[in-house]
Amino acid sequence: MSTEGSKQEFIEVYEHVFPVIFRIAYHITGDTAVSEDLCQEAFVKYYQRMDPLPNVDQAKYWLIRVLKNLAYNFEKRRIRELKAYTRVLQQGEREAPSGEQEALRQEALSRVQKSLQKLPYKLRSVLVLKEYGQLSYKEIARILKISEGNVKVRVFRAREALGNIIKEGDYVP
Amino acid sequence: MCPEDQTLSQYFDGEFDRSQKEYIEHHIDGCEKCAVKIEEYTRTRLDMLDFDEPDIEQSKYHVYAALQNDPRFQEKTVFWRRRILVPAPIIVLTAAVICILFTTLFVTIGIRTGNTIALRRQSPLQLRMDEIQLDELTRYFDSQDFMIEVKMDIPGKRDFSIVGEPQLLKVGESKRLK
């Protein structure tokens, strides 16, 4: 395959898939800049693949899977940093600037987005893939490498939990 | 009887086939409790979709511009420069297995080329006398510091019909003189 041909294919995949994975990234992380970074990382990995995928749909599932992993790593990092900042604040040493940034970020988010952020990552990611990725249970199961039954249960729990949070403002497992 | 909430959630996501879907829809039509549940799910979905979405087109442009400046995007990794990540224990194990295999090969298996003989020390040497000269063999053993005892069964009669007849007779004589 010529370089020109592969670049053309990349652009086709980019145009088709970017909106889907950006929405998913945004609703998992709640941050536009972070979502753009994650999408950039996912597309670099896609470009670096040695063996091209047969069609745009396969590329979409592959990119969503990569993005899910990147978002998960980002989430873990964010939770670690928040815990660290909370510890610092509790010790009363100083006002941690990133904690303040986090508070400002939360304020800017919509009510629903804030509620989504309160869900555990496992439930949030499945519901985001369902509602914003518009994927079937089977497709979600393939991306997350879990059973369809597991997807069904997680979507149900996520939906119930989100509904409760929006109503009452608190996540109750 | 009302289906479980999880079943209603599955129906709400369009995961049922036509007959199952019709069955549940028929039930919902006549059950207020289930109808309320579906309404809750609908409201949650609408809330999720009704928000100020960031400008996707702008983000798409930003990310594409960032990709053009990303060095990893300029150069596609060619096959022979591709990084393959292998855990260190696997590398160590593979190296150990290769070492053991080669050591075993060289120590236990003899290689034979032309008149050169590599001997297995534990097993008795069996040779045809037409393949090697006895003095060659003796010189070889001496060079390897072998303690050897050469035994030859010489037939009683002297009219040999095998190749190497003069050599055998000569050695036989040498032994007797001693």
XYZ file of C-alpha atoms in Angstrom:
351
model
C 0.000 0.000 0.000
C 1.385 3.448 -0.931
C 1.968 6.131 1.704
C -0.610 8.301 -0.053
C -3.169 5.507 0.055
C -2.654 4.807 3.748
C -2.864 8.506 4.590
C -6.127 8.745 2.678
C -7.507 5.787 4.614
C -6.382 7.363 7.871
C -8.193 10.599 7.033
C -11.354 8.652 6.199
C -11.237 6.857 9.548
C -10.412 10.106 11.356
C -13.378 11.965 9.864
C -15.772 9.141 10.645
C -14.593 8.075 14.078
C -13.352 11.271 15.753
C -16.782 12.582 16.813
C -17.666 9.256 18.448
C -14.474 8.816 20.410
C -14.276 12.476 21.372
C -17.772 12.326 22.850
C -16.866 9.175 24.746
C -13.630 10.718 26.029
C -15.406 13.918 27.073
C -18.122 12.134 28.993
C -15.684 9.877 30.772
C -13.187 12.588 31.706
C -15.381 15.705 31.700
C -12.555 17.813 30.281
C -12.253 19.074 26.678
C -8.475 19.521 26.682
C -7.889 16.101 28.230
C -10.314 14.539 25.751
C -8.394 16.109 22.851
C -5.125 14.724 24.245
C -6.578 11.250 24.642
C -7.984 11.324 21.102
C -4.619 12.457 19.733
C -2.890 9.601 21.560
C -5.417 7.066 20.281
C -5.019 8.206 16.661
C -1.224 8.142 16.901
C -1.440 4.532 18.059
C -3.815 3.786 15.217
C -1.455 5.374 12.700
C 1.460 3.352 14.103
C -0.357 0.021 13.630
C 1.524 -2.266 11.305
C -1.491 -4.177 10.050
C -4.368 -1.996 8.821
C -7.926 -2.877 9.872
C -10.330 -4.118 7.193
C -12.973 -1.390 7.471
C -13.990 1.794 9.258
C -16.211 -0.028 11.760
C -13.353 -2.271 12.888
C -11.173 0.832 13.189
C -13.890 2.459 15.302
C -14.054 -0.472 17.755
C -10.275 -0.611 17.960
C -10.006 3.123 18.633
C -12.754 3.012 21.258
C -10.929 0.177 23.026
C -7.656 2.109 23.009
C -9.416 5.258 24.194
C -11.123 3.379 26.997
C -7.730 2.196 28.273
C -6.228 5.683 27.973
C -9.206 7.197 29.787
C -8.928 4.575 32.512
C -5.247 5.392 33.049
C -6.070 9.085 33.139
C -8.807 8.433 35.686
C -6.457 6.424 37.917
C -3.894 9.188 37.735
C -6.493 11.815 38.544
C -7.783 9.888 41.567
C -4.220 9.413 42.825
C -3.520 13.125 42.466
C -6.780 14.083 44.151
C -6.024 11.781 47.092
C -2.571 13.281 47.368
C -3.944 16.826 47.294
C -6.635 15.923 49.810
C -3.961 14.590 52.153
C -1.993 17.825 51.757
C -5.070 19.938 52.405
C -5.953 17.913 55.489
C -2.472 18.466 56.836
C -3.185 22.168 56.430
C 0.154 22.915 54.825
C -1.044 24.890 51.875
C -3.807 25.403 49.375
C -3.037 22.955 46.601
C -3.522 24.794 43.298
C -4.634 21.668 41.426
C -7.334 21.008 44.008
C -8.623 24.489 43.275
C -8.489 23.781 39.585
C -10.487 20.619 40.165
C -13.136 22.594 42.065
C -13.361 25.154 39.257
C -13.617 22.392 36.724
C -16.464 20.777 38.598
C -18.334 24.071 38.706
C -18.107 24.442 34.981
C -19.527 21.006 34.270
C -23.202 20.539 33.660
C -25.364 18.950 36.302
C -25.568 15.672 34.389
C -21.860 15.612 33.722
C -21.200 16.171 37.439
C -23.541 13.320 38.234
C -21.783 11.089 35.725
C -18.447 11.899 37.336
C -19.792 10.589 40.642
C -20.361 7.133 39.179
C -17.592 4.560 39.610
C -15.462 4.308 36.481
C -16.699 0.787 35.609
C -20.326 1.875 35.513
C -19.650 5.281 33.949
C -17.636 3.890 31.038
C -20.303 1.336 30.107
C -23.121 3.889 30.201
C -21.087 6.391 28.183
C -20.321 3.763 25.554
C -24.032 2.899 25.395
C -25.500 6.407 25.303
C -22.812 8.423 23.527
C -21.061 5.690 21.560
C -24.452 4.225 20.577
C -22.996 0.755 20.735
C -24.908 -2.467 21.285
C -24.300 -4.706 24.316
C -22.425 -7.105 22.054
C -20.111 -4.363 20.753
C -19.497 -3.023 24.262
C -18.720 -6.545 25.488
C -16.147 -6.950 22.700
C -14.517 -3.611 23.455
C -14.359 -4.103 27.212
C -13.614 -7.840 26.923
C -16.429 -8.808 29.257
C -19.540 -10.918 28.718
C -22.776 -9.514 27.311
C -24.497 -10.447 30.552
C -21.984 -8.368 32.454
C -22.618 -5.413 30.134
C -26.365 -5.757 30.654
C -25.946 -5.683 34.445
C -23.511 -2.749 34.425
C -25.684 -0.637 32.109
C -28.696 -1.298 34.333
C -26.821 -0.415 37.523
C -25.272 2.667 35.946
C -28.640 3.906 34.713
C -30.277 3.361 38.097
C -27.391 4.990 39.942
C -27.274 7.992 37.606
C -31.009 8.474 37.955
C -30.666 8.465 41.764
C -27.756 10.886 41.711
C -29.578 13.330 39.450
C -32.617 13.146 41.749
C -30.916 13.138 45.125
C -27.363 14.259 44.398
C -25.639 11.241 45.964
C -24.338 7.934 44.637
C -25.734 4.996 46.566
C -24.153 1.677 45.496
C -46.316 -10.374 36.458
C -43.938 -7.463 35.965
C -40.570 -8.125 34.344
C -37.472 -7.256 36.370
C -36.136 -3.707 36.125
C -33.025 -5.107 34.469
C -35.202 -6.626 31.743
C -36.923 -3.275 31.246
C -33.501 -1.638 30.947
C -32.550 -4.185 28.301
C -35.798 -3.541 26.432
C -35.157 0.205 26.683
C -31.781 -0.342 24.990
C -33.440 -2.218 22.099
C -31.658 -5.465 22.871
C -34.667 -7.739 22.412
C -35.932 -9.436 19.289
C -39.304 -8.535 17.818
C -41.461 -11.034 19.699
C -39.916 -10.283 23.093
C -40.201 -6.543 22.412
C -43.879 -6.832 21.539
C -44.544 -8.873 24.685
C -42.973 -6.257 26.939
C -44.618 -3.353 25.127
C -47.974 -5.066 25.594
C -47.242 -5.420 29.318
C -46.102 -1.793 29.710
C -49.305 -0.586 28.054
C -51.258 -2.131 30.890
C -48.861 -1.603 33.832
C -48.344 1.845 35.359
C -45.359 0.781 37.482
C -43.381 -0.413 34.438
C -44.485 2.586 32.378
C -43.079 4.901 35.102
C -39.806 2.983 35.077
C -39.435 3.401 31.317
C -40.232 7.098 31.752
C -37.394 7.397 34.301
C -34.962 5.776 31.907
C -36.119 8.096 29.116
C -35.625 11.144 31.332
C -32.112 10.009 32.286
C -31.245 9.486 28.643
C -32.593 12.890 27.622
C -30.676 14.524 30.490
C -27.516 12.847 29.304
C -28.030 13.978 25.711
C -29.214 17.458 26.578
C -26.133 19.364 27.557
C -23.753 21.936 26.125
C -21.579 19.691 24.081
C -18.118 21.108 23.412
C -17.453 22.148 19.834
C -16.530 18.824 18.259
C -15.531 20.348 14.926
C -13.128 22.707 16.648
C -11.647 19.865 18.692
C -11.337 17.759 15.545
C -9.357 20.560 13.913
C -7.167 21.047 17.034
C -6.327 17.363 17.277
C -5.558 17.032 13.558
C -3.236 20.060 13.752
C -1.547 18.498 16.803
C -1.120 15.225 14.901
C 0.629 17.031 12.012
C 3.213 18.332 14.506
C 3.535 15.028 16.380
C 6.864 13.350 15.394
C 5.280 9.901 15.856
C 2.770 10.814 13.154
C 5.469 11.829 10.647
C 7.263 8.547 10.494
C 5.472 5.269 10.204
C 7.320 2.517 12.042
C 8.814 0.074 9.551
C 8.727 -3.597 10.357
C 12.394 -4.059 11.261
C 12.340 -1.013 13.533
C 9.188 -2.033 15.267
C 9.426 -2.289 19.015
C 8.319 -5.567 20.421
C 7.912 -5.574 24.152
C 8.940 -8.873 25.699
C 8.978 -9.314 29.472
C 12.485 -9.736 30.924
C 11.761 -13.137 32.568
C 10.801 -14.544 29.145
C 14.082 -13.318 27.631
C 16.108 -14.845 30.494
C 14.218 -18.136 30.253
C 14.660 -18.331 26.470
C 18.400 -17.591 26.776
C 18.767 -20.277 29.479
C 16.944 -22.876 27.381
C 19.128 -22.089 24.326
C 22.313 -22.375 26.421
C 21.246 -25.689 27.914
C 20.294 -27.062 24.490
C 23.611 -26.132 22.888
C 25.627 -27.431 25.844
C 23.760 -30.737 25.708
C 24.304 -30.975 21.971
C 28.048 -30.483 22.145
C 28.668 -32.642 25.208
C 26.551 -35.698 24.467
C 26.306 -35.976 20.680
C 29.403 -36.837 18.586
C 29.987 -35.308 15.198
C 31.603 -37.501 12.557
C 33.288 -36.046 9.449
C 35.618 -38.104 7.161
C 38.227 -40.050 9.184
C 37.849 -37.889 12.284
C 36.110 -39.633 15.138
C 34.557 -37.956 18.180
C 34.206 -40.565 20.871
C 31.644 -41.025 23.558
C 33.699 -41.830 26.622
C 31.174 -44.100 28.285
C 30.462 -46.438 25.396
C 32.853 -48.969 23.890
C 34.376 -48.022 20.562
C 33.473 -50.220 17.705
C 35.290 -49.715 14.432
C 35.852 -51.511 11.215
C 39.593 -51.848 10.650
C 39.281 -50.893 7.002
C 38.036 -47.439 7.969
C 41.071 -46.380 9.982
C 44.730 -47.391 10.483
C 45.533 -48.822 13.938
C 48.550 -46.556 14.381
C 46.342 -43.583 13.518
C 43.924 -44.751 16.186
C 46.728 -45.228 18.730
C 48.120 -41.765 18.002
C 44.660 -40.318 18.448
C 44.110 -42.001 21.817
C 47.553 -40.891 22.994
C 46.745 -37.297 22.099
C 43.511 -37.500 24.103
C 45.216 -39.017 27.176
C 43.106 -42.119 26.967
C 44.125 -45.260 28.818
C 43.334 -47.842 26.242
C 43.455 -51.529 25.937
C 43.275 -52.831 22.438
C 42.037 -56.344 22.197
C 41.977 -58.152 18.976
C 40.611 -61.536 18.296
C 42.934 -62.990 15.752
C 41.777 -66.186 14.129
C 44.024 -69.223 14.539
C 44.684 -69.704 10.867
C 46.751 -67.283 8.866
C 44.956 -67.272 5.558
C 42.969 -64.094 6.104
C 40.597 -62.959 3.486
C 39.711 -59.593 5.024
C 41.261 -56.227 4.143
C 44.042 -55.075 6.436
C 45.531 -58.607 6.771
C 49.184 -57.498 6.860
C 48.567 -54.931 9.645
C 46.779 -57.450 11.853
C 49.537 -60.004 11.560
C 52.146 -57.382 12.381
C 50.382 -56.175 15.526
C 49.812 -59.711 16.572
C 53.538 -60.354 16.337
C 54.417 -57.230 18.332
C 52.237 -58.268 21.169
C 53.663 -61.741 21.312
C 57.274 -60.409 21.382
C 56.450 -58.400 24.459
